[in-house]
């Protein structure tokens, strides 16, 4: 589709096209030349389009360019502020999906890669593959409210093997200022940015890698947020001067203490589990309670998952179940971002190239999420996980 046809079709897609125009206008100051801003807009539109592989070659073909040089320049050498676009993304999500009871969700995903040149790549565990693979790992932060969920931040994990080899870092254009940081430290950095930006949120949730970190839990509470964080069964929990394993605490619960509640919709319908909660007064804060929260499968009572909780006093069990269930939305976001906007389709090797592609992908995902929420009737108290694919098909957004 040539640029003239592209423009006329955009005019016919009001309000979606106008909304995208407003979004590109919002990020425009992050680009130092008009032609680079225009190239970024074309890249963003191609990420939304039905391009089979969202790499520079196929994006160039989608945009009607004769070669991918302009898009490769956009990702590598052009002067623009990807961190600024990330901040604009966060504000865009807050403006359209923000609610006081928002939930911040942390998780990571792997990007399978060949060779050893891509920034941060090494043989490491990939939750995406479910095994050790040669891959990069990104840590992500999702914002979820009752009307939608999408990404607001990301960081590329740089293993020690990389950070200790500055020659290798320079080859991948990794800035000298970038030092080793654990995934937990990256998570705290992203949470701090969200808090400093006054993102409206009340809760944080994450899997056991993050929930098991005492420093992260302390940080969340120090920022005035509450949490429902998954932990392993041997996680320690202090009651007064005594320490207990969480599975031992839960095992003492009587059968009648378990309640069957739904934790939101999944791909196979409502997620129904049994839940039990051991509440304890916070030792230093009379307005807070701490607790050990457990989830049990209806089909297999031996299949249990555990959570640590910090919440306002007398928080209803249903609310804790809801927050625990929101954690799964980040998996939905990973799946849709990879399937719909090419989150893992990049072929860049450099540090800057990764951040630039990923940031534009997250912006495309946020746009589609916001459009989906505007298109759909949102049921009160339920997270909207409508199909981005179906929305694009119905609204013709494949041809933006």
C-alpha positions as YAML, in Angstrom:
chain: A
units: angstrom
residues:
- id: 1
  name: UNK
  ca: [0.00, 0.00, 0.00]
- id: 2
  name: UNK
  ca: [1.60, 3.31, -1.05]
- id: 3
  name: UNK
  ca: [1.74, 6.40, 1.18]
- id: 4
  name: UNK
  ca: [-1.17, 8.13, -0.59]
- id: 5
  name: UNK
  ca: [-3.44, 5.13, -0.16]
- id: 6
  name: UNK
  ca: [-2.17, 4.74, 3.38]
- id: 7
  name: UNK
  ca: [-3.14, 8.32, 4.24]
- id: 8
  name: UNK
  ca: [-6.61, 8.14, 2.71]
- id: 9
  name: UNK
  ca: [-7.32, 4.89, 4.50]
- id: 10
  name: UNK
  ca: [-6.26, 6.41, 7.81]
- id: 11
  name: UNK
  ca: [-8.73, 9.22, 7.27]
- id: 12
  name: UNK
  ca: [-11.50, 6.65, 6.89]
- id: 13
  name: UNK
  ca: [-10.70, 4.90, 10.17]
- id: 14
  name: UNK
  ca: [-11.70, 7.60, 12.63]
- id: 15
  name: UNK
  ca: [-11.47, 7.40, 15.61]
- id: 16
  name: UNK
  ca: [-8.79, 4.67, 15.61]
- id: 17
  name: UNK
  ca: [-6.63, 6.47, 13.06]
- id: 18
  name: UNK
  ca: [-7.03, 9.76, 14.89]
- id: 19
  name: UNK
  ca: [-6.09, 8.07, 18.15]
- id: 20
  name: UNK
  ca: [-2.91, 6.73, 16.55]
- id: 21
  name: UNK
  ca: [-2.17, 10.16, 15.13]
- id: 22
  name: UNK
  ca: [-2.50, 11.65, 18.61]
- id: 23
  name: UNK
  ca: [-0.17, 8.99, 19.98]
- id: 24
  name: UNK
  ca: [2.52, 9.64, 17.38]
- id: 25
  name: UNK
  ca: [2.18, 13.36, 18.05]
- id: 26
  name: UNK
  ca: [2.74, 12.68, 21.76]
- id: 27
  name: UNK
  ca: [6.06, 10.92, 21.14]
- id: 28
  name: UNK
  ca: [7.22, 13.32, 18.37]
- id: 29
  name: UNK
  ca: [9.48, 15.44, 20.65]
- id: 30
  name: UNK
  ca: [11.61, 12.35, 21.36]
- id: 31
  name: UNK
  ca: [12.89, 12.41, 17.75]
- id: 32
  name: UNK
  ca: [15.41, 15.03, 16.68]
- id: 33
  name: UNK
  ca: [14.65, 15.01, 12.95]
- id: 34
  name: UNK
  ca: [11.34, 14.96, 11.13]
- id: 35
  name: UNK
  ca: [12.34, 12.09, 8.85]
- id: 36
  name: UNK
  ca: [13.28, 9.92, 11.84]
- id: 37
  name: UNK
  ca: [9.93, 10.63, 13.49]
- id: 38
  name: UNK
  ca: [8.19, 9.66, 10.25]
- id: 39
  name: UNK
  ca: [10.23, 6.46, 10.03]
- id: 40
  name: UNK
  ca: [9.28, 5.58, 13.61]
- id: 41
  name: UNK
  ca: [5.61, 6.16, 12.76]
- id: 42
  name: UNK
  ca: [5.92, 3.82, 9.77]
- id: 43
  name: UNK
  ca: [7.62, 1.24, 11.99]
- id: 44
  name: UNK
  ca: [4.83, 1.51, 14.55]
- id: 45
  name: UNK
  ca: [2.15, 1.07, 11.89]
- id: 46
  name: UNK
  ca: [3.97, -1.97, 10.49]
- id: 47
  name: UNK
  ca: [4.06, -3.54, 13.95]
- id: 48
  name: UNK
  ca: [0.27, -3.25, 14.02]
- id: 49
  name: UNK
  ca: [-0.08, -4.58, 10.46]
- id: 50
  name: UNK
  ca: [-0.23, -8.30, 9.49]
- id: 51
  name: UNK
  ca: [3.46, -8.48, 8.61]
- id: 52
  name: UNK
  ca: [4.51, -12.10, 9.05]
- id: 53
  name: UNK
  ca: [7.91, -11.28, 10.57]
- id: 54
  name: UNK
  ca: [8.39, -7.84, 12.11]
- id: 55
  name: UNK
  ca: [12.02, -7.46, 11.02]
- id: 56
  name: UNK
  ca: [13.47, -4.55, 9.07]
- id: 57
  name: UNK
  ca: [13.13, -6.24, 5.68]
- id: 58
  name: UNK
  ca: [9.44, -7.08, 6.00]
- id: 59
  name: UNK
  ca: [8.65, -3.81, 7.75]
- id: 60
  name: UNK
  ca: [10.27, -1.97, 4.84]
- id: 61
  name: UNK
  ca: [8.18, -3.98, 2.38]
- id: 62
  name: UNK
  ca: [5.03, -3.19, 4.35]
- id: 63
  name: UNK
  ca: [5.90, 0.53, 4.31]
- id: 64
  name: UNK
  ca: [6.59, 0.50, 0.57]
- id: 65
  name: UNK
  ca: [10.34, 1.10, 0.96]
- id: 66
  name: UNK
  ca: [12.77, -0.43, -1.53]
- id: 67
  name: UNK
  ca: [15.17, -1.60, 1.16]
- id: 68
  name: UNK
  ca: [15.41, -1.77, 4.98]
- id: 69
  name: UNK
  ca: [18.26, 0.72, 5.39]
- id: 70
  name: UNK
  ca: [16.05, 3.48, 6.81]
- id: 71
  name: UNK
  ca: [14.53, 1.19, 9.45]
- id: 72
  name: UNK
  ca: [17.89, -0.30, 10.35]
- id: 73
  name: UNK
  ca: [19.15, 3.26, 10.80]
- id: 74
  name: UNK
  ca: [16.16, 3.99, 13.05]
- id: 75
  name: UNK
  ca: [17.07, 1.10, 15.35]
- id: 76
  name: UNK
  ca: [20.83, 1.60, 15.40]
- id: 77
  name: UNK
  ca: [22.29, 5.00, 14.60]
- id: 78
  name: UNK
  ca: [19.48, 7.57, 14.42]
- id: 79
  name: UNK
  ca: [19.29, 10.15, 17.21]
- id: 80
  name: UNK
  ca: [16.16, 9.64, 19.30]
- id: 81
  name: UNK
  ca: [15.31, 9.07, 22.94]
- id: 82
  name: UNK
  ca: [13.96, 5.56, 23.52]
- id: 83
  name: UNK
  ca: [13.78, 6.13, 27.29]
- id: 84
  name: UNK
  ca: [11.62, 9.19, 26.62]
- id: 85
  name: UNK
  ca: [9.29, 7.12, 24.41]
- id: 86
  name: UNK
  ca: [9.11, 4.58, 27.23]
- id: 87
  name: UNK
  ca: [8.00, 7.37, 29.58]
- id: 88
  name: UNK
  ca: [5.43, 8.51, 27.01]
- id: 89
  name: UNK
  ca: [4.18, 4.92, 26.76]
- id: 90
  name: UNK
  ca: [3.67, 4.77, 30.52]
- id: 91
  name: UNK
  ca: [1.75, 8.05, 30.53]
- id: 92
  name: UNK
  ca: [-0.36, 6.93, 27.57]
- id: 93
  name: UNK
  ca: [-1.34, 3.76, 29.42]
- id: 94
  name: UNK
  ca: [-2.15, 5.69, 32.60]
- id: 95
  name: UNK
  ca: [-4.24, 8.23, 30.68]
- id: 96
  name: UNK
  ca: [-6.32, 5.51, 29.05]
- id: 97
  name: UNK
  ca: [-6.34, 2.59, 31.49]
- id: 98
  name: UNK
  ca: [-5.38, 4.16, 34.82]
- id: 99
  name: UNK
  ca: [-7.49, 3.38, 37.88]
- id: 100
  name: UNK
  ca: [-6.68, 3.88, 41.59]
- id: 101
  name: UNK
  ca: [-6.82, 0.12, 42.21]
- id: 102
  name: UNK
  ca: [-4.33, -0.70, 39.44]
- id: 103
  name: UNK
  ca: [-1.96, -3.66, 39.78]
- id: 104
  name: UNK
  ca: [1.71, -3.68, 38.75]
- id: 105
  name: UNK
  ca: [2.81, -7.09, 37.45]
- id: 106
  name: UNK
  ca: [6.45, -8.20, 37.13]
- id: 107
  name: UNK
  ca: [7.80, -11.06, 35.04]
- id: 108
  name: UNK
  ca: [10.45, -11.95, 32.51]
- id: 109
  name: UNK
  ca: [10.52, -13.62, 29.12]
- id: 110
  name: UNK
  ca: [13.24, -15.15, 26.98]
- id: 111
  name: UNK
  ca: [14.20, -14.36, 23.38]
- id: 112
  name: UNK
  ca: [15.85, -17.37, 21.72]
- id: 113
  name: UNK
  ca: [18.94, -16.30, 19.74]
- id: 114
  name: UNK
  ca: [21.73, -17.92, 17.75]
- id: 115
  name: UNK
  ca: [25.39, -17.06, 18.27]
- id: 116
  name: UNK
  ca: [27.02, -14.96, 20.97]
- id: 117
  name: UNK
  ca: [26.92, -11.40, 19.57]
- id: 118
  name: UNK
  ca: [23.48, -10.16, 20.65]
- id: 119
  name: UNK
  ca: [23.65, -8.01, 23.79]
- id: 120
  name: UNK
  ca: [23.21, -10.13, 26.92]
- id: 121
  name: UNK
  ca: [22.83, -13.45, 25.10]
- id: 122
  name: UNK
  ca: [24.08, -16.61, 26.77]
- id: 123
  name: UNK
  ca: [22.87, -20.08, 27.68]
- id: 124
  name: UNK
  ca: [20.41, -19.42, 30.48]
- id: 125
  name: UNK
  ca: [16.99, -20.53, 31.63]
- id: 126
  name: UNK
  ca: [14.15, -19.31, 29.45]
- id: 127
  name: UNK
  ca: [10.66, -19.54, 30.88]
- id: 128
  name: UNK
  ca: [9.40, -19.16, 27.32]
- id: 129
  name: UNK
  ca: [11.13, -22.39, 26.26]
- id: 130
  name: UNK
  ca: [10.85, -24.02, 29.70]
- id: 131
  name: UNK
  ca: [14.53, -25.01, 29.62]
- id: 132
  name: UNK
  ca: [18.06, -23.65, 29.34]
- id: 133
  name: UNK
  ca: [18.56, -22.07, 25.92]
- id: 134
  name: UNK
  ca: [20.85, -19.64, 24.18]
- id: 135
  name: UNK
  ca: [18.77, -16.52, 24.67]
- id: 136
  name: UNK
  ca: [18.38, -12.97, 25.88]
- id: 137
  name: UNK
  ca: [16.12, -12.32, 28.87]
- id: 138
  name: UNK
  ca: [14.02, -9.22, 29.32]
- id: 139
  name: UNK
  ca: [12.30, -8.19, 32.56]
- id: 140
  name: UNK
  ca: [8.97, -6.44, 32.04]
- id: 141
  name: UNK
  ca: [6.40, -4.46, 34.01]
- id: 142
  name: UNK
  ca: [2.71, -4.60, 33.11]
- id: 143
  name: UNK
  ca: [0.01, -2.23, 34.32]
- id: 144
  name: UNK
  ca: [-3.36, -3.91, 34.85]
- id: 145
  name: UNK
  ca: [-6.64, -2.23, 35.76]
- id: 146
  name: UNK
  ca: [-10.25, -3.43, 35.60]
- id: 147
  name: UNK
  ca: [-10.44, -2.29, 31.96]
- id: 148
  name: UNK
  ca: [-7.19, -3.52, 30.45]
- id: 149
  name: UNK
  ca: [-3.58, -4.63, 30.83]
- id: 150
  name: UNK
  ca: [-0.45, -3.76, 28.88]
- id: 151
  name: UNK
  ca: [3.26, -3.11, 29.32]
- id: 152
  name: UNK
  ca: [4.71, 0.10, 30.74]
- id: 153
  name: UNK
  ca: [8.41, -0.74, 31.15]
- id: 154
  name: UNK
  ca: [11.20, -3.15, 30.23]
- id: 155
  name: UNK
  ca: [14.86, -3.89, 30.95]
- id: 156
  name: UNK
  ca: [17.33, -6.22, 29.24]
- id: 157
  name: UNK
  ca: [19.14, -8.51, 31.67]
- id: 158
  name: UNK
  ca: [22.92, -8.33, 31.24]
- id: 159
  name: UNK
  ca: [24.65, -11.39, 32.78]
- id: 160
  name: UNK
  ca: [27.93, -11.02, 34.68]
- id: 161
  name: UNK
  ca: [29.76, -12.80, 31.89]
- id: 162
  name: UNK
  ca: [28.88, -9.79, 29.78]
- id: 163
  name: UNK
  ca: [29.24, -6.95, 32.27]
- id: 164
  name: UNK
  ca: [32.74, -8.13, 33.24]
- id: 165
  name: UNK
  ca: [33.92, -8.12, 29.62]
- id: 166
  name: UNK
  ca: [33.95, -4.48, 28.53]
- id: 167
  name: UNK
  ca: [35.38, -5.25, 25.08]
- id: 168
  name: UNK
  ca: [32.44, -7.53, 24.41]
- id: 169
  name: UNK
  ca: [30.08, -4.87, 25.73]
- id: 170
  name: UNK
  ca: [31.54, -2.24, 23.40]
- id: 171
  name: UNK
  ca: [31.07, -4.57, 20.43]
- id: 172
  name: UNK
  ca: [27.35, -4.76, 21.29]
- id: 173
  name: UNK
  ca: [27.17, -0.97, 21.90]
- id: 174
  name: UNK
  ca: [26.42, -1.46, 25.59]
- id: 175
  name: UNK
  ca: [27.07, 1.88, 27.36]
- id: 176
  name: UNK
  ca: [30.01, 2.07, 29.75]
- id: 177
  name: UNK
  ca: [27.59, 3.17, 32.47]
- id: 178
  name: UNK
  ca: [25.66, -0.13, 32.33]
- id: 179
  name: UNK
  ca: [26.81, -2.43, 35.14]
- id: 180
  name: UNK
  ca: [25.62, -5.84, 36.25]
- id: 181
  name: UNK
  ca: [22.17, -5.84, 37.88]
- id: 182
  name: UNK
  ca: [20.15, -8.85, 38.95]
- id: 183
  name: UNK
  ca: [16.65, -9.35, 37.61]
- id: 184
  name: UNK
  ca: [15.39, -8.39, 41.06]
- id: 185
  name: UNK
  ca: [17.31, -5.11, 40.92]
- id: 186
  name: UNK
  ca: [15.93, -4.42, 37.44]
- id: 187
  name: UNK
  ca: [12.44, -5.07, 38.82]
- id: 188
  name: UNK
  ca: [12.97, -2.52, 41.59]
- id: 189
  name: UNK
  ca: [14.24, 0.04, 39.07]
- id: 190
  name: UNK
  ca: [11.06, -0.31, 37.01]
- id: 191
  name: UNK
  ca: [8.80, -0.16, 40.03]
- id: 192
  name: UNK
  ca: [10.64, 2.96, 41.19]
- id: 193
  name: UNK
  ca: [10.10, 4.64, 37.82]
- id: 194
  name: UNK
  ca: [6.39, 3.82, 37.95]
- id: 195
  name: UNK
  ca: [6.07, 5.12, 41.51]
- id: 196
  name: UNK
  ca: [8.03, 8.30, 40.75]
- id: 197
  name: UNK
  ca: [5.73, 8.89, 37.77]
- id: 198
  name: UNK
  ca: [2.72, 8.52, 40.10]
- id: 199
  name: UNK
  ca: [1.23, 5.59, 38.22]
- id: 200
  name: UNK
  ca: [-2.12, 4.93, 39.97]
- id: 201
  name: UNK
  ca: [-1.64, 1.51, 41.54]
- id: 202
  name: UNK
  ca: [-2.40, -0.17, 44.83]
- id: 203
  name: UNK
  ca: [-0.90, -3.64, 44.40]
- id: 204
  name: UNK
  ca: [2.16, -5.47, 43.09]
- id: 205
  name: UNK
  ca: [2.15, -9.12, 42.09]
- id: 206
  name: UNK
  ca: [4.79, -11.43, 40.63]
- id: 207
  name: UNK
  ca: [5.96, -15.03, 40.53]
- id: 208
  name: UNK
  ca: [8.19, -16.78, 43.06]
- id: 209
  name: UNK
  ca: [11.49, -15.50, 41.61]
- id: 210
  name: UNK
  ca: [10.47, -11.99, 42.67]
- id: 211
  name: UNK
  ca: [8.23, -12.86, 45.61]
- id: 212
  name: UNK
  ca: [11.02, -14.68, 47.40]
- id: 213
  name: UNK
  ca: [13.21, -11.57, 47.58]
- id: 214
  name: UNK
  ca: [13.02, -9.91, 50.99]
- id: 215
  name: UNK
  ca: [14.47, -6.64, 49.68]
- id: 216
  name: UNK
  ca: [11.84, -6.37, 46.95]
- id: 217
  name: UNK
  ca: [9.03, -6.99, 49.43]
- id: 218
  name: UNK
  ca: [10.44, -4.34, 51.76]
- id: 219
  name: UNK
  ca: [10.77, -1.89, 48.89]
- id: 220
  name: UNK
  ca: [7.16, -2.38, 47.79]
- id: 221
  name: UNK
  ca: [5.87, -1.80, 51.31]
- id: 222
  name: UNK
  ca: [8.12, 1.24, 51.82]
- id: 223
  name: UNK
  ca: [6.53, 2.83, 48.74]
- id: 224
  name: UNK
  ca: [3.03, 2.54, 50.20]
- id: 225
  name: UNK
  ca: [1.97, -0.33, 47.94]
- id: 226
  name: UNK
  ca: [0.54, -3.73, 48.90]
- id: 227
  name: UNK
  ca: [1.47, -7.09, 47.43]
- id: 228
  name: UNK
  ca: [0.38, -10.64, 46.72]
- id: 229
  name: UNK
  ca: [3.62, -12.35, 45.67]
- id: 230
  name: UNK
  ca: [4.09, -16.01, 44.81]
- id: 231
  name: UNK
  ca: [6.76, -17.87, 46.81]
- id: 232
  name: UNK
  ca: [8.15, -21.39, 46.99]
- id: 233
  name: UNK
  ca: [6.78, -23.85, 49.54]
- id: 234
  name: UNK
  ca: [9.93, -23.62, 51.70]
- id: 235
  name: UNK
  ca: [9.75, -19.82, 51.97]
- id: 236
  name: UNK
  ca: [10.33, -18.61, 55.55]
- id: 237
  name: UNK
  ca: [7.68, -16.55, 57.34]
- id: 238
  name: UNK
  ca: [8.27, -14.88, 60.69]
- id: 239
  name: UNK
  ca: [5.58, -14.80, 63.37]
- id: 240
  name: UNK
  ca: [6.92, -12.89, 66.35]
- id: 241
  name: UNK
  ca: [10.34, -14.38, 67.05]
- id: 242
  name: UNK
  ca: [9.61, -17.71, 65.40]
- id: 243
  name: UNK
  ca: [10.15, -18.67, 61.78]
- id: 244
  name: UNK
  ca: [7.87, -21.04, 59.90]
- id: 245
  name: UNK
  ca: [7.78, -22.52, 56.42]
- id: 246
  name: UNK
  ca: [4.76, -21.36, 54.47]
- id: 247
  name: UNK
  ca: [3.71, -24.91, 53.57]
- id: 248
  name: UNK
  ca: [3.78, -25.88, 57.26]
- id: 249
  name: UNK
  ca: [1.52, -22.95, 58.14]
- id: 250
  name: UNK
  ca: [-0.95, -23.83, 55.41]
- id: 251
  name: UNK
  ca: [-0.98, -27.54, 56.29]
- id: 252
  name: UNK
  ca: [-2.37, -26.65, 59.72]
- id: 253
  name: UNK
  ca: [-5.43, -25.05, 58.14]
- id: 254
  name: UNK
  ca: [-8.64, -27.06, 58.56]
- id: 255
  name: UNK
  ca: [-10.40, -28.22, 55.40]
- id: 256
  name: UNK
  ca: [-13.34, -25.93, 56.10]
- id: 257
  name: UNK
  ca: [-10.97, -22.94, 55.92]
- id: 258
  name: UNK
  ca: [-10.64, -23.40, 52.15]
- id: 259
  name: UNK
  ca: [-12.98, -21.42, 49.91]
- id: 260
  name: UNK
  ca: [-13.65, -22.00, 46.22]
- id: 261
  name: UNK
  ca: [-13.26, -18.75, 44.31]
- id: 262
  name: UNK
  ca: [-12.48, -17.75, 40.75]
- id: 263
  name: UNK
  ca: [-9.27, -15.92, 39.91]
- id: 264
  name: UNK
  ca: [-10.34, -14.47, 36.59]
- id: 265
  name: UNK
  ca: [-10.84, -15.85, 33.11]
- id: 266
  name: UNK
  ca: [-8.30, -18.08, 31.40]
- id: 267
  name: UNK
  ca: [-8.01, -19.58, 27.93]
- id: 268
  name: UNK
  ca: [-10.22, -22.49, 29.05]
- id: 269
  name: UNK
  ca: [-12.77, -20.51, 31.02]
- id: 270
  name: UNK
  ca: [-12.88, -19.30, 34.60]
- id: 271
  name: UNK
  ca: [-9.91, -20.23, 36.80]
- id: 272
  name: UNK
  ca: [-11.51, -21.92, 39.78]
- id: 273
  name: UNK
  ca: [-9.38, -22.88, 42.77]
- id: 274
  name: UNK
  ca: [-9.66, -23.34, 46.50]
- id: 275
  name: UNK
  ca: [-8.00, -20.63, 48.58]
- id: 276
  name: UNK
  ca: [-6.96, -20.32, 52.20]
- id: 277
  name: UNK
  ca: [-5.44, -17.37, 54.05]
- id: 278
  name: UNK
  ca: [-3.55, -17.18, 57.36]
- id: 279
  name: UNK
  ca: [-3.71, -13.56, 58.56]
- id: 280
  name: UNK
  ca: [-1.34, -11.92, 61.03]
- id: 281
  name: UNK
  ca: [-1.09, -8.43, 62.47]
- id: 282
  name: UNK
  ca: [1.83, -6.50, 61.05]
- id: 283
  name: UNK
  ca: [4.39, -6.10, 63.89]
- id: 284
  name: UNK
  ca: [5.03, -2.41, 63.14]
- id: 285
  name: UNK
  ca: [1.96, -1.16, 61.26]
- id: 286
  name: UNK
  ca: [-1.47, -1.46, 62.94]
- id: 287
  name: UNK
  ca: [-3.12, -0.52, 59.63]
- id: 288
  name: UNK
  ca: [-1.59, -3.50, 57.80]
- id: 289
  name: UNK
  ca: [-1.80, -7.24, 57.93]
- id: 290
  name: UNK
  ca: [0.66, -9.84, 56.71]
- id: 291
  name: UNK
  ca: [-0.27, -13.29, 55.67]
- id: 292
  name: UNK
  ca: [0.37, -16.57, 53.93]
- id: 293
  name: UNK
  ca: [-2.03, -17.21, 51.10]
- id: 294
  name: UNK
  ca: [-2.47, -20.60, 49.41]
- id: 295
  name: UNK
  ca: [-4.12, -21.86, 46.24]
- id: 296
  name: UNK
  ca: [-5.23, -25.47, 45.83]
- id: 297
  name: UNK
  ca: [-6.33, -27.27, 42.68]
- id: 298
  name: UNK
  ca: [-9.89, -28.58, 42.65]
- id: 299
  name: UNK
  ca: [-8.79, -31.66, 40.72]
- id: 300
  name: UNK
  ca: [-5.63, -32.41, 42.71]
- id: 301
  name: UNK
  ca: [-5.58, -31.19, 46.35]
- id: 302
  name: UNK
  ca: [-1.84, -31.89, 46.52]
- id: 303
  name: UNK
  ca: [-1.23, -29.26, 43.84]
- id: 304
  name: UNK
  ca: [-0.65, -26.12, 45.90]
- id: 305
  name: UNK
  ca: [0.81, -22.69, 45.27]
- id: 306
  name: UNK
  ca: [1.84, -20.22, 47.96]
- id: 307
  name: UNK
  ca: [1.89, -16.42, 48.30]
- id: 308
  name: UNK
  ca: [3.06, -13.85, 50.80]
- id: 309
  name: UNK
  ca: [0.69, -10.96, 51.40]
- id: 310
  name: UNK
  ca: [0.98, -7.43, 52.71]
- id: 311
  name: UNK
  ca: [-2.42, -5.73, 52.67]
- id: 312
  name: UNK
  ca: [-4.69, -3.29, 54.51]
- id: 313
  name: UNK
  ca: [-6.28, -4.75, 57.61]
- id: 314
  name: UNK
  ca: [-9.29, -6.97, 56.95]
- id: 315
  name: UNK
  ca: [-8.81, -7.10, 53.20]
- id: 316
  name: UNK
  ca: [-11.51, -9.42, 51.79]
- id: 317
  name: UNK
  ca: [-10.28, -12.79, 50.58]
- id: 318
  name: UNK
  ca: [-11.94, -12.14, 47.21]
- id: 319
  name: UNK
  ca: [-9.72, -9.10, 46.65]
- id: 320
  name: UNK
  ca: [-6.55, -11.06, 47.36]
- id: 321
  name: UNK
  ca: [-7.70, -13.78, 44.95]
- id: 322
  name: UNK
  ca: [-8.31, -11.12, 42.32]
- id: 323
  name: UNK
  ca: [-4.79, -9.70, 42.71]
- id: 324
  name: UNK
  ca: [-3.26, -13.18, 42.61]
- id: 325
  name: UNK
  ca: [-5.20, -13.86, 39.41]
- id: 326
  name: UNK
  ca: [-4.05, -10.62, 37.77]
- id: 327
  name: UNK
  ca: [-0.51, -12.05, 37.73]
- id: 328
  name: UNK
  ca: [-1.50, -14.24, 34.78]
- id: 329
  name: UNK
  ca: [-2.29, -11.21, 32.65]
- id: 330
  name: UNK
  ca: [1.40, -10.67, 31.96]
- id: 331
  name: UNK
  ca: [1.52, -14.10, 30.32]
- id: 332
  name: UNK
  ca: [-1.39, -13.04, 28.11]
- id: 333
  name: UNK
  ca: [0.47, -9.83, 27.29]
- id: 334
  name: UNK
  ca: [3.65, -11.71, 26.35]
- id: 335
  name: UNK
  ca: [1.68, -14.04, 24.11]
- id: 336
  name: UNK
  ca: [-0.23, -11.29, 22.34]
- id: 337
  name: UNK
  ca: [2.82, -9.02, 22.02]
- id: 338
  name: UNK
  ca: [4.81, -11.79, 20.37]
- id: 339
  name: UNK
  ca: [1.94, -12.92, 18.16]
- id: 340
  name: UNK
  ca: [0.52, -9.52, 17.25]
- id: 341
  name: UNK
  ca: [3.29, -6.89, 17.28]
- id: 342
  name: UNK
  ca: [6.50, -8.90, 16.82]
- id: 343
  name: UNK
  ca: [8.01, -8.51, 20.27]
- id: 344
  name: UNK
  ca: [10.45, -11.36, 19.54]
- id: 345
  name: UNK
  ca: [10.84, -10.85, 15.78]
- id: 346
  name: UNK
  ca: [13.83, -8.52, 15.92]
- id: 347
  name: UNK
  ca: [17.20, -9.28, 14.35]
- id: 348
  name: UNK
  ca: [19.18, -6.53, 16.06]
- id: 349
  name: UNK
  ca: [22.24, -7.37, 18.12]
- id: 350
  name: UNK
  ca: [23.04, -4.06, 19.80]
- id: 351
  name: UNK
  ca: [21.87, -2.82, 23.19]
- id: 352
  name: UNK
  ca: [20.22, 0.26, 21.68]
- id: 353
  name: UNK
  ca: [18.63, -1.79, 18.90]
- id: 354
  name: UNK
  ca: [16.96, -4.08, 21.44]
- id: 355
  name: UNK
  ca: [15.57, -1.23, 23.52]
- id: 356
  name: UNK
  ca: [14.33, 0.67, 20.47]
- id: 357
  name: UNK
  ca: [12.53, -2.28, 18.88]
- id: 358
  name: UNK
  ca: [11.04, -3.47, 22.18]
- id: 359
  name: UNK
  ca: [9.88, 0.03, 23.17]
- id: 360
  name: UNK
  ca: [8.07, 0.54, 19.85]
- id: 361
  name: UNK
  ca: [6.53, -2.94, 20.18]
- id: 362
  name: UNK
  ca: [5.23, -2.12, 23.64]
- id: 363
  name: UNK
  ca: [3.78, 1.12, 22.29]
- id: 364
  name: UNK
  ca: [2.01, -0.81, 19.52]
- id: 365
  name: UNK
  ca: [0.67, -3.30, 22.06]
- id: 366
  name: UNK
  ca: [-0.57, -0.49, 24.29]
- id: 367
  name: UNK
  ca: [-2.34, 1.16, 21.35]
- id: 368
  name: UNK
  ca: [-4.12, -2.08, 20.44]
- id: 369
  name: UNK
  ca: [-5.04, -2.70, 24.07]
- id: 370
  name: UNK
  ca: [-6.51, 0.77, 24.45]
- id: 371
  name: UNK
  ca: [-8.41, 0.44, 21.17]
- id: 372
  name: UNK
  ca: [-9.77, -2.92, 22.30]
- id: 373
  name: UNK
  ca: [-11.04, -1.44, 25.56]
- id: 374
  name: UNK
  ca: [-12.67, 1.45, 23.73]
- id: 375
  name: UNK
  ca: [-14.32, -0.96, 21.31]
- id: 376
  name: UNK
  ca: [-15.59, -3.40, 23.91]
- id: 377
  name: UNK
  ca: [-18.17, -3.15, 26.64]
- id: 378
  name: UNK
  ca: [-16.18, -3.59, 29.82]
- id: 379
  name: UNK
  ca: [-17.81, -5.60, 32.58]
- id: 380
  name: UNK
  ca: [-17.31, -4.05, 35.98]
- id: 381
  name: UNK
  ca: [-14.68, -5.82, 38.06]
- id: 382
  name: UNK
  ca: [-13.40, -8.00, 35.20]
- id: 383
  name: UNK
  ca: [-10.16, -7.50, 33.34]
- id: 384
  name: UNK
  ca: [-10.71, -7.05, 29.62]
- id: 385
  name: UNK
  ca: [-8.58, -9.65, 27.80]
- id: 386
  name: UNK
  ca: [-10.33, -9.32, 24.43]
- id: 387
  name: UNK
  ca: [-8.53, -10.59, 21.35]
- id: 388
  name: UNK
  ca: [-6.28, -7.99, 19.75]
- id: 389
  name: UNK
  ca: [-6.31, -10.08, 16.58]
- id: 390
  name: UNK
  ca: [-10.09, -10.01, 16.38]
- id: 391
  name: UNK
  ca: [-10.12, -6.27, 17.03]
- id: 392
  name: UNK
  ca: [-7.62, -5.62, 14.25]
- id: 393
  name: UNK
  ca: [-9.53, -7.85, 11.84]
- id: 394
  name: UNK
  ca: [-12.87, -6.20, 12.54]
- id: 395
  name: UNK
  ca: [-11.60, -2.64, 12.42]
- id: 396
  name: UNK
  ca: [-9.25, -2.99, 9.46]
- id: 397
  name: UNK
  ca: [-6.26, -1.93, 11.55]
- id: 398
  name: UNK
  ca: [-4.12, -4.31, 9.54]
- id: 399
  name: UNK
  ca: [-3.95, -1.53, 6.97]
- id: 400
  name: UNK
  ca: [-3.04, 1.45, 9.13]
...
